[in-house]
Coordinates of C-alpha atoms in Angstrom, one line a residue:
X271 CA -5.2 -7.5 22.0
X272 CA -1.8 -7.7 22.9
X273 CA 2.1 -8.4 21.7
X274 CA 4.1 -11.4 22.6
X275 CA 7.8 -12.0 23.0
X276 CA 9.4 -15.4 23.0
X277 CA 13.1 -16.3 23.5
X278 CA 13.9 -19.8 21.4
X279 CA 17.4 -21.7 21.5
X280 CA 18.8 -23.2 18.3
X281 CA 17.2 -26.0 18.3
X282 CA 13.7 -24.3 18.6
X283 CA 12.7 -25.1 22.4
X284 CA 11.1 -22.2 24.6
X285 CA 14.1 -20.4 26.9
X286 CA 11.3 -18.1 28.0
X287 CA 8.1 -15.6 26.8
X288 CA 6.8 -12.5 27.7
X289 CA 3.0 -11.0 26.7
X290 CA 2.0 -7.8 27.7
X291 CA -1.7 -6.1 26.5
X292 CA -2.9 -3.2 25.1
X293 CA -6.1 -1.4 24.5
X294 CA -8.2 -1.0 21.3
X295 CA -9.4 2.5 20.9
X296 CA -13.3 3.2 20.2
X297 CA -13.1 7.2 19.6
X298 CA -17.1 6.7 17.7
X299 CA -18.8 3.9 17.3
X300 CA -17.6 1.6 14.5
X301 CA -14.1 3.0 15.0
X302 CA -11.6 0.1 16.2
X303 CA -8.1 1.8 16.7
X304 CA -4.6 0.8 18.0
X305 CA -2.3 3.9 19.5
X306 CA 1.0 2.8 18.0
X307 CA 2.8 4.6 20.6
X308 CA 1.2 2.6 23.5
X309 CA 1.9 -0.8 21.2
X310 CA 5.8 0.3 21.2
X311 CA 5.6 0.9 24.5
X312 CA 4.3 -2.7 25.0
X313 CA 6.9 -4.2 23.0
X314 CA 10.0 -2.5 24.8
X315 CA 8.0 -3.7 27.7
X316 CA 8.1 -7.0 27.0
X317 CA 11.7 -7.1 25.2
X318 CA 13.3 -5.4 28.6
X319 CA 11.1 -8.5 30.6
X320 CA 12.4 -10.9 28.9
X321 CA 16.5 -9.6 28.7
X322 CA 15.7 -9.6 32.3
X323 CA 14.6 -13.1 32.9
X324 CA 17.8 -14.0 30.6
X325 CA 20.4 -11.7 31.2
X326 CA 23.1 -14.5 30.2
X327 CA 21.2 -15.5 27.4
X328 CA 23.5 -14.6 23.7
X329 CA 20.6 -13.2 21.6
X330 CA 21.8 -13.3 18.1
X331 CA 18.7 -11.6 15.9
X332 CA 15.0 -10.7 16.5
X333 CA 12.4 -10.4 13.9
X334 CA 8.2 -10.0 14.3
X335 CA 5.3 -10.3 12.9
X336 CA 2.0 -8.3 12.7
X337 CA -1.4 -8.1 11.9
X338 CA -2.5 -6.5 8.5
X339 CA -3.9 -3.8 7.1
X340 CA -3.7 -1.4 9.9
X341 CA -1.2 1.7 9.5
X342 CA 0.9 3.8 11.4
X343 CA 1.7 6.8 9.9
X344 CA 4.6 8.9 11.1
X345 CA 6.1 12.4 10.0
X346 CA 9.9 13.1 9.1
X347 CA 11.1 13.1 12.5
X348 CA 9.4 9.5 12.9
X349 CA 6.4 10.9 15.3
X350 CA 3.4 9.0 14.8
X351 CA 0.7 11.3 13.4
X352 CA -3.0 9.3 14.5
X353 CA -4.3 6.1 15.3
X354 CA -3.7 3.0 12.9
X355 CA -7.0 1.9 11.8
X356 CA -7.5 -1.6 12.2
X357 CA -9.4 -4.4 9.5
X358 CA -13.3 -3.9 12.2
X359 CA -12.7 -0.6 11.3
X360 CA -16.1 0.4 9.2
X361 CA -15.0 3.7 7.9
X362 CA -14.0 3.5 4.4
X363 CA -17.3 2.1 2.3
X364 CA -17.6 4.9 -0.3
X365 CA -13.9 5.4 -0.5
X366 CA -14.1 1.4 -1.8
X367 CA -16.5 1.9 -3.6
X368 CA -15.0 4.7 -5.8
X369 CA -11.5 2.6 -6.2
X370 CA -13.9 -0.1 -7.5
X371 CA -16.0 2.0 -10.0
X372 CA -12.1 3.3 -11.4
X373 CA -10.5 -0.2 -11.5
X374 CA -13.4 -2.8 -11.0
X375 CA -13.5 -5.6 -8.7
X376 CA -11.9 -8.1 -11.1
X377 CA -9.0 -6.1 -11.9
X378 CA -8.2 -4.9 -8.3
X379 CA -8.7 -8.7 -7.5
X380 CA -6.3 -10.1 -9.9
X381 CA -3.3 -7.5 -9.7
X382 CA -3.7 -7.5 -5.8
X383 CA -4.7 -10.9 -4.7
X384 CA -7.3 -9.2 -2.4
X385 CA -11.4 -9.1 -2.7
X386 CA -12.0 -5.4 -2.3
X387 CA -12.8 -4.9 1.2
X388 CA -13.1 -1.5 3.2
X389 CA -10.5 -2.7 5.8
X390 CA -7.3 -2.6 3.8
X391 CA -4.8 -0.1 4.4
X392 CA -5.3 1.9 0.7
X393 CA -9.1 2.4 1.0
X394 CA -8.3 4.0 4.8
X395 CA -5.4 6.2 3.5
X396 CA -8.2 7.4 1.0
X397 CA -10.3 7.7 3.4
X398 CA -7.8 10.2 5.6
X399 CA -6.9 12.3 2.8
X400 CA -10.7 12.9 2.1
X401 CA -11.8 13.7 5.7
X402 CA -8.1 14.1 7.0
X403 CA -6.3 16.0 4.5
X404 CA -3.8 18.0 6.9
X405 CA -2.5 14.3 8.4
X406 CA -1.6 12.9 4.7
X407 CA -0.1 16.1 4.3
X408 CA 2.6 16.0 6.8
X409 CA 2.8 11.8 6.7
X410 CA 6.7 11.1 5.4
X411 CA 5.9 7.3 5.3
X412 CA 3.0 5.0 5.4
X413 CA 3.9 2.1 7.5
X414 CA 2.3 -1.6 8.8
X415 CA 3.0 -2.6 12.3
X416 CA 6.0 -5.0 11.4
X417 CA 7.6 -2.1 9.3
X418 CA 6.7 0.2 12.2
X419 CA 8.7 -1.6 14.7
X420 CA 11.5 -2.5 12.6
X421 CA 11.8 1.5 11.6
X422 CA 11.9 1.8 16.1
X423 CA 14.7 -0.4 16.3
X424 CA 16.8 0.2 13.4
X425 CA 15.6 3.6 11.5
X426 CA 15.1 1.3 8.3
X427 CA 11.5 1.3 6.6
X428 CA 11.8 -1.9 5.0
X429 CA 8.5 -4.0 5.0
X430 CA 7.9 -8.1 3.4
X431 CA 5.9 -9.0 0.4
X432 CA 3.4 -10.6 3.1
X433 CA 2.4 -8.2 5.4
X434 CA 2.5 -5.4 2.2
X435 CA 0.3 -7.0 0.3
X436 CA -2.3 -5.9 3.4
X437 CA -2.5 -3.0 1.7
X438 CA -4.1 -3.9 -1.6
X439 CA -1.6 -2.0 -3.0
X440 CA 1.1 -4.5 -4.2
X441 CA 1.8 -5.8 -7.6
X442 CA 1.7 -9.5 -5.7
X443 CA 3.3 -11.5 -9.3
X444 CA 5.7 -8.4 -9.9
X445 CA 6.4 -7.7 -6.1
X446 CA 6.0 -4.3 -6.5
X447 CA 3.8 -1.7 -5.4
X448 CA 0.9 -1.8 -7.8
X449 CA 1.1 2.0 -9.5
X450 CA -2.5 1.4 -10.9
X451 CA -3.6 1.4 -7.6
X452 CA -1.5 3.9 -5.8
X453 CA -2.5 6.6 -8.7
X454 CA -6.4 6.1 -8.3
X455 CA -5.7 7.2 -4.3
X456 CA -3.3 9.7 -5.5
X457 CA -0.5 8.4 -2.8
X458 CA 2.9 8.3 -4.4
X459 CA 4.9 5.1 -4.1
X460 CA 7.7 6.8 -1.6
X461 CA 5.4 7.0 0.7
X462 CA 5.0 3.2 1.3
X463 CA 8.2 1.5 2.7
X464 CA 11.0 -1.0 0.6
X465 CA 9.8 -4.1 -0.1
X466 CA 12.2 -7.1 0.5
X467 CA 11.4 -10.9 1.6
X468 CA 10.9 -11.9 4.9
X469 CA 14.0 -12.8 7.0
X470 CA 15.8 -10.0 5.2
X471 CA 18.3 -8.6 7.7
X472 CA 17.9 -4.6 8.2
X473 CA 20.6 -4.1 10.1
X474 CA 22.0 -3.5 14.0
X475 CA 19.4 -2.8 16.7
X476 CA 20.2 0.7 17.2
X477 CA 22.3 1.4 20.4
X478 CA 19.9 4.0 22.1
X479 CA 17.5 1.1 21.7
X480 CA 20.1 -1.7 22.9
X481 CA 20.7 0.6 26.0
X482 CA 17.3 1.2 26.8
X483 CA 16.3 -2.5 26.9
X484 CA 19.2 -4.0 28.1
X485 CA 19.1 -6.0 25.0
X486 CA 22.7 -6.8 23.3
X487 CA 24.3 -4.1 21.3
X488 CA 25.7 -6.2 19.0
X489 CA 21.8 -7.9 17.7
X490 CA 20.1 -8.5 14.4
X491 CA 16.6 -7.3 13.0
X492 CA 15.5 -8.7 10.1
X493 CA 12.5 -8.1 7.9
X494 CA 8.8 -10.1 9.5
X495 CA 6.4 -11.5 8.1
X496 CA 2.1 -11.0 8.1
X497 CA 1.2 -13.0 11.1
X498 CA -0.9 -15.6 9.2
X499 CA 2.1 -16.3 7.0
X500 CA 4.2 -16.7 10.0
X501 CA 1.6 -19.2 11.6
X502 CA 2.3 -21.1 8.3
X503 CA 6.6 -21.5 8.3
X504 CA 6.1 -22.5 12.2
X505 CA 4.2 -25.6 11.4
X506 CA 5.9 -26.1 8.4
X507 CA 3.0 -25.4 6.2
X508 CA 5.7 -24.8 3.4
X509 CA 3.9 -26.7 0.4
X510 CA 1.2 -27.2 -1.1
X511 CA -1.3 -30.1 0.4
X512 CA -0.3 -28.8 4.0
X513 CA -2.2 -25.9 5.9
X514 CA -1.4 -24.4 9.3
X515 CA -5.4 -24.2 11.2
X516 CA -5.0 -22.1 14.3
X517 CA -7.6 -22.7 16.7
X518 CA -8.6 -19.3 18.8
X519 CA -11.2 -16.9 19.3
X520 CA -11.5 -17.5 15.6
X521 CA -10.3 -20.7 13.0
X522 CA -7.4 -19.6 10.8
X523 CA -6.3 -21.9 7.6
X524 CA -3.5 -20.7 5.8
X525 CA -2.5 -22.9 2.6
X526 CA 0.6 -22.7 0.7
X527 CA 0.3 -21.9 -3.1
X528 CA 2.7 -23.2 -5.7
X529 CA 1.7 -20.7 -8.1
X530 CA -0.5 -17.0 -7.6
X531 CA -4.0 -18.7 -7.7
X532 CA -6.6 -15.3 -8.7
X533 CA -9.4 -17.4 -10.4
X534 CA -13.1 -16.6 -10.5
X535 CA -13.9 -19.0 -7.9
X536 CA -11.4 -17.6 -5.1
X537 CA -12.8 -14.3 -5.7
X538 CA -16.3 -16.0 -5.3
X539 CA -15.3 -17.7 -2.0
X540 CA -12.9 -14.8 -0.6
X541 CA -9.8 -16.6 -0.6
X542 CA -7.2 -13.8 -1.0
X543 CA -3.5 -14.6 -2.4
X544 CA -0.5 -13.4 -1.4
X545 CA 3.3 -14.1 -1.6
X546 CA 4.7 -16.5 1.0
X547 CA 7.3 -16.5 3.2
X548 CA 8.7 -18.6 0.9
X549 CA 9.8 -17.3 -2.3
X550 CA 8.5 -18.4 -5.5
X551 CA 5.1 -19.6 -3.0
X552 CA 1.7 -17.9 -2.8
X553 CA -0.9 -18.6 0.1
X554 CA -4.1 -18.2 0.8
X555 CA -6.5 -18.0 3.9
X556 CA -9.6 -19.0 4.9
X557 CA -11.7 -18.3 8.3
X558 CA -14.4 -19.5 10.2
X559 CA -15.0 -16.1 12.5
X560 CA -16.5 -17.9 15.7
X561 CA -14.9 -21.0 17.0
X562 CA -13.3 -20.3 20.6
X563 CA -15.8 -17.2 21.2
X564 CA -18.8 -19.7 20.8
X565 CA -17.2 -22.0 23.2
X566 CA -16.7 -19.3 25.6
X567 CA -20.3 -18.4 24.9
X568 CA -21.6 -21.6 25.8
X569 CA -18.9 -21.6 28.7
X570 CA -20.4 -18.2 30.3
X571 CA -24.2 -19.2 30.0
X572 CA -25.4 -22.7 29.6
X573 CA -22.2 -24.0 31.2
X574 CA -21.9 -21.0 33.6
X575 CA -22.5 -23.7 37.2
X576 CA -20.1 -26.5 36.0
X577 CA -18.0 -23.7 35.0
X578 CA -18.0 -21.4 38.4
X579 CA -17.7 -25.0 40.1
X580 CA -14.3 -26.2 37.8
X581 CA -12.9 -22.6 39.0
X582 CA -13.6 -23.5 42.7
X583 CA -11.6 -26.6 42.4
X584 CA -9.0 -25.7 40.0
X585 CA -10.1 -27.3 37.3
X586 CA -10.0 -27.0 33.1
X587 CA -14.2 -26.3 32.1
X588 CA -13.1 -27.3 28.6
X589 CA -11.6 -30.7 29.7
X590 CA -14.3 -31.7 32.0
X591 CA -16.6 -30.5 28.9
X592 CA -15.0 -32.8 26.4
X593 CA -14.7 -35.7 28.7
X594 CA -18.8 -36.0 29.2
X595 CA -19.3 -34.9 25.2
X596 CA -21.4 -37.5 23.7
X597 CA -19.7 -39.9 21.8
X598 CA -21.6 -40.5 19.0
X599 CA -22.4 -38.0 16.2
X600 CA -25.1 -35.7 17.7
X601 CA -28.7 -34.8 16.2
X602 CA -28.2 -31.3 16.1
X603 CA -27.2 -28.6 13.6
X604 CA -25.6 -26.0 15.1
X605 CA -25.0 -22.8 12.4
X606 CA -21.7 -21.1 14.1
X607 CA -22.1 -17.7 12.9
X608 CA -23.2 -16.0 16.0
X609 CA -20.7 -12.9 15.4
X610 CA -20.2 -13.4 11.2
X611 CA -19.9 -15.5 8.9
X612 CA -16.4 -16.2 7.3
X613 CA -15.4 -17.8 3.7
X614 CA -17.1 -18.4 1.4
X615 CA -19.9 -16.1 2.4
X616 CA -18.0 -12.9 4.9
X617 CA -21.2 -12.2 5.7
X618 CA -20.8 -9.7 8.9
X619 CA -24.9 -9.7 9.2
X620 CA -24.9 -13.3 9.9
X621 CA -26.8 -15.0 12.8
X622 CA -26.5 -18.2 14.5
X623 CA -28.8 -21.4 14.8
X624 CA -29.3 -24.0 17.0
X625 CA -31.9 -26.8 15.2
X626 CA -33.2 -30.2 16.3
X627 CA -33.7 -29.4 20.0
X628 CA -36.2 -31.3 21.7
X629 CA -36.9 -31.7 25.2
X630 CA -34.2 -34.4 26.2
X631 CA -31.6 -32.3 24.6
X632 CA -28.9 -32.2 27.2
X633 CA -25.8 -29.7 28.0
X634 CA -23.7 -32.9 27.0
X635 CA -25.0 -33.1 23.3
X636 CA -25.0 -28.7 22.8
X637 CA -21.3 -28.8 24.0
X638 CA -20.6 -31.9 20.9
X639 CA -22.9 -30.0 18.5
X640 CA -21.0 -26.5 18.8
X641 CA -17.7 -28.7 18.0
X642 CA -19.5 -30.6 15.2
X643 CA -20.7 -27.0 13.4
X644 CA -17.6 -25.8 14.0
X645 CA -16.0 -28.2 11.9
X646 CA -18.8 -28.0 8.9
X647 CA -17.7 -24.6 8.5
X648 CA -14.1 -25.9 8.1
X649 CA -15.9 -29.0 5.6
X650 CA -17.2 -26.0 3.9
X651 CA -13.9 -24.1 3.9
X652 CA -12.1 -27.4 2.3
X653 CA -15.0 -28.0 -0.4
X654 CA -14.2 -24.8 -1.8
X655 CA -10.6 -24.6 -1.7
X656 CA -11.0 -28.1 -3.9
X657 CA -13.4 -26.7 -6.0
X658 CA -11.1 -23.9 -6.5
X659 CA -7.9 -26.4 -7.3
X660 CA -6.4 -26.5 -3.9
X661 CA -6.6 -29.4 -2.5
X662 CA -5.1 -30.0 1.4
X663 CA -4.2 -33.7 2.8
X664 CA -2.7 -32.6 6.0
X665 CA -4.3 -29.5 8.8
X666 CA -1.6 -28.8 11.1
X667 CA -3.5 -27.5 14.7
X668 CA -2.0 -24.7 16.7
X669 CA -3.6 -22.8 19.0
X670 CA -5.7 -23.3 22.0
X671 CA -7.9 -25.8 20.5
X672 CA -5.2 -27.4 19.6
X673 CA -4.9 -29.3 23.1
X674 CA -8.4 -31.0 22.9
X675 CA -8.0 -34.5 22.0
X676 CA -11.5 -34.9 21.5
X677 CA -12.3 -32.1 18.8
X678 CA -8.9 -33.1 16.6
X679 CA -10.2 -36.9 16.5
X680 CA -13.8 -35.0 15.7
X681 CA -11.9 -33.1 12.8
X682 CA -10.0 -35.5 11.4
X683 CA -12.7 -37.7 11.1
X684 CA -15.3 -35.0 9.5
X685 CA -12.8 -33.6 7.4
X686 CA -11.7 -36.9 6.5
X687 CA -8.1 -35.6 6.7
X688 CA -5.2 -36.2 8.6
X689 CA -4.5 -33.4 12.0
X690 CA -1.3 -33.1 13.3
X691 CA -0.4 -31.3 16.2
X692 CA 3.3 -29.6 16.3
X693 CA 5.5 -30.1 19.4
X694 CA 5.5 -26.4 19.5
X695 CA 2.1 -24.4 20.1
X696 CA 3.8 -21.0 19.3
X697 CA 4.2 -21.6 16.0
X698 CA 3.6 -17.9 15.0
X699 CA 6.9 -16.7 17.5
X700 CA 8.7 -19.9 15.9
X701 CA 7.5 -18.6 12.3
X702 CA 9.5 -15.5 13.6
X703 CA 12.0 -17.7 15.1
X704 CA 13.0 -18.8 11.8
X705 CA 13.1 -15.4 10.1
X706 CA 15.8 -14.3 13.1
X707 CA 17.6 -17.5 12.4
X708 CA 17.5 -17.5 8.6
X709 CA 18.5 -13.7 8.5
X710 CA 21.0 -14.7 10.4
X711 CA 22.8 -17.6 8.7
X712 CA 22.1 -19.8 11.7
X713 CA 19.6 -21.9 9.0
X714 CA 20.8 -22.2 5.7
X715 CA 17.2 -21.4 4.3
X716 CA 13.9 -22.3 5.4
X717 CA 13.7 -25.7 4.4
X718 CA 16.5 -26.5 6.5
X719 CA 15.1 -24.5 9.4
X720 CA 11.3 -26.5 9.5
X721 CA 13.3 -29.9 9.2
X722 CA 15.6 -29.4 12.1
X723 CA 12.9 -27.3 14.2
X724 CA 9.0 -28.6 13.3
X725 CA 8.4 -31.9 14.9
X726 CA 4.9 -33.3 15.0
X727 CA 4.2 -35.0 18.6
X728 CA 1.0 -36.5 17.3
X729 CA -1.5 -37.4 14.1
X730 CA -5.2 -37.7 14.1
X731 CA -6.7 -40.4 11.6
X732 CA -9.9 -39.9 10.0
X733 CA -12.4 -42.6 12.0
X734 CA -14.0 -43.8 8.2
X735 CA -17.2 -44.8 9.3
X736 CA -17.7 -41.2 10.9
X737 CA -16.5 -39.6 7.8
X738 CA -19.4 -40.9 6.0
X739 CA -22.0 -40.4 8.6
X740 CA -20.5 -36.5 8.3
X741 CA -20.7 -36.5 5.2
X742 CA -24.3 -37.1 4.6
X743 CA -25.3 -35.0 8.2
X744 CA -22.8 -32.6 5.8
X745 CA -25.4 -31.9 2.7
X746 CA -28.5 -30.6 5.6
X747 CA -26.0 -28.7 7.0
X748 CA -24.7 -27.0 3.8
X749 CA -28.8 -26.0 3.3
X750 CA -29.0 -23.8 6.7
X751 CA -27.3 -20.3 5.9
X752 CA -29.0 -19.9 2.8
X753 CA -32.7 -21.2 4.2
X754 CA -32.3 -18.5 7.2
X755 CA -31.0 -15.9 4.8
X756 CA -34.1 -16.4 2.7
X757 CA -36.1 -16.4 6.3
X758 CA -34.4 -13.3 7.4
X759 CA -35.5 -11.6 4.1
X760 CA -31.5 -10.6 3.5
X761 CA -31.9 -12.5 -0.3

């Protein structure tokens, strides 16, 4: 894990970035914690590398986004009082479990957006004030990591309608913190920080701050954003039909809502909802958990010569991998869910599946398979979402995957939609970008912002004769997780 800095002109074209990582924290097993301190320290790290790099460069504002759900709770002088608890984290089951039995599923799902779920930040506070009492005690405020940092650089506790509603403990039609929830965990409102829309100035970076870093004394902070959402306004993913997909260690679609969508069937497949960056917009997301960790897992064992012998001469594994990938659609099902299973089924007891090997099987056709079953998960994803009343045209691809040529043909083609690839891959830093520029005044809103900054360098047709052939392979495919569910006995 790790935070990333990056220094845009006007125009939206990379001046410069910085990353710098930190640690997660196992104190018992099943614990997954970030130190906040050591992710401040990070930031300034990265903030007083990159002022460095360009010390003649006029920074106007900053803003940031964050992952959910985890919380960094800090006393009335602003020391941080433990470890923010992130969403692996698996404490928290019977403290769900009795904000379910008060409210109900349905209720909580409908007021909040979110399908209950031990990892939000509400269920972990009760959690602390069950087995950590003396910490809630002496906890002024309750805040997320964009709200942290903002508080570091500005003393304002100010947090966006995205990121809070990480919690499950905002109102997400009203936009306000959802008393009905905050009373059953006995947490008063003041507690949590302001709630105002992303891109929301906060003020001046403070001058110890500005000092410290190097950084301009006369700079803006504004209000973040969640970091899916963020994902979203930097490829433009600003209506509906159009989703952002980043392609990592997991696959990420965030769609744009016109309306709060909190119908039986999202609850059914897991799609959340929550406010956009964009007001009067919802979103929702939708993930398959092991894309670019099952390509690194065929990469470290079954690829592990040709990949020790692309290091020795310098050369990308992946490329050379999708260069001598079969062309034509493969005989093998490959069932991706060798860490979890994501929508519809979040299914963290999942296994993987490789069927139809036979003895001729080659290296060639595993590495196509793995980017075929892949993409039925994402078929699946989109089947839903329809089903549900959210129908996408367009998948805009960020992310590492994003540069193979091969797999985006593959996916337009299965998916029978149209990929298009931004000019700029850091669409989550030019999500946050936009925020700074917005708050700012440099944009006049956000519309004006994605057409002068989000151009697409390439689209990806579907290949219609493919599309059907998928299609049909599709239907076997859809019958694997529940066969080897009813195999494993886990009916």
């Amino acid at each position: 894990m790790g935070c990333k800095a990056t220094l845009f002109d006007y125009d939206g074209q990379i001046m410069d970035e910085s990353y710098k990582e930190y640690s997660m924290k196992h104190p018992q097993p099943g614990w997954d914690e970030l130190d906040p301190t050591e992710v401040w320290e990070s930031v300034k790290i990265i903030l007083k590398d990159l002022r460095k790099k360009n010390s003649n460069a006029e920074i106007e504002s900053l803003s940031t986004s964050s992952l959910g759900e985890a919380a960094v709770l800090i006393d009335s002088k602003g020391d941080v009082l433990c470890n923010a608890m992130l969403y692996t984290d698996n404490r928290g089951q019977k403290e769900l479990d009795y904000i379910i039995n008060e409210l109900g599923k349905k209720s909580i799902f409908e007021l909040t957006g979110q399908v209950a779920h031990p990892m939000y930040t509400l269920v972990k506070m009760l959690w602390l004030k069950k087995n950590r009492p003396k910490i809630i005690d002496k906890t002024w405020k309750i805040l997320l990591f964009e709200d942290y940092i903002g508080y570091k650089l500005t003393n304002e506790t100010i947090i966006d309608y995205t990121l809070a509603s990480r919690t499950m403990a905002l109102d997400i039609k009203r936009k306000e913190w959802a008393t009905e929830m905050l009373n059953i965990v006995g947490i008063p409102e003041t507690k949590f920080s302001s709630l105002q829309s992303s891109g929301t100035p906060l003020g001046q970076i403070k001058k110890q701050v500005a000092n410290s870093l190097n950084l301009p004394k006369v700079m803006l902070v504004t209000t973040g954003s969640w970091d899916q959402a963020s994902v979203a306004l930097g490829t433009g993913a600003i209506k509906t039909g159009i989703a952002s997909v980043g392609i990592g260690t997991t696959e990420c679609l965030t769609i744009p809502l016109n309306k709060p969508i909190v119908s039986e069937k999202m609850m059914r497949y897991n799609f959340p909802c929550a406010p956009h960056i964009i007001d009067n917009m919802y979103l929702t997301i939708a993930f398959n958990m092991t894309t670019g960790s099952l390509l690194r897992w065929f990469r470290n064992t079954i690829a592990k010569k040709a990949y020790a012998t692309a290091e020795r001469k310098g050369k990308n594994i992946y490329q050379i991998l999708d260069d001598s990938a079969t062309k034509n659609p493969t005989d093998l099902f490959i069932l991706p869910h060798f860490g979890a299973a994501g929508n519809p089924y979040m299914d963290p007891e999942a296994t993987g599946a490789i069927l139809g090997l036979r003895l001729n099987t080659t290296t060639n056709e595993l590495y196509k398979a793995i980017l075929e079953g892949t993409t039925y998960e994402i078929m699946l994803i989109l089947e839903c979402l329809t089903d549900a009343g959210i129908p996408i045209e367009e998948l805009r691809a960020v992310g590492g995957g994003s540069k193979s040529s091969i797999w985006l043909q593959l996916k337009a083609s299965m998916l029978g939609r149209l990929i298009s690839v931004p000019r700029i891959n850091e669409a989550g830093t030019l999500g946050c970008a936009i925020l700074a520029g917005v708050g700012a005044g440099v944009y006049k809103n956000f519309q004006n912002a994605v057409n002068k900054l989000i151009k697409i360098d390439y689209i990806y047709k579907p290949n219609n004769k493919l599309h059907a052939i998928y299609s049909e392979k599709y239907k076997t495919y859809k019958r694997i997780y529940p066969k080897l569910k009813e195999i494993y006995g886990r009916d």
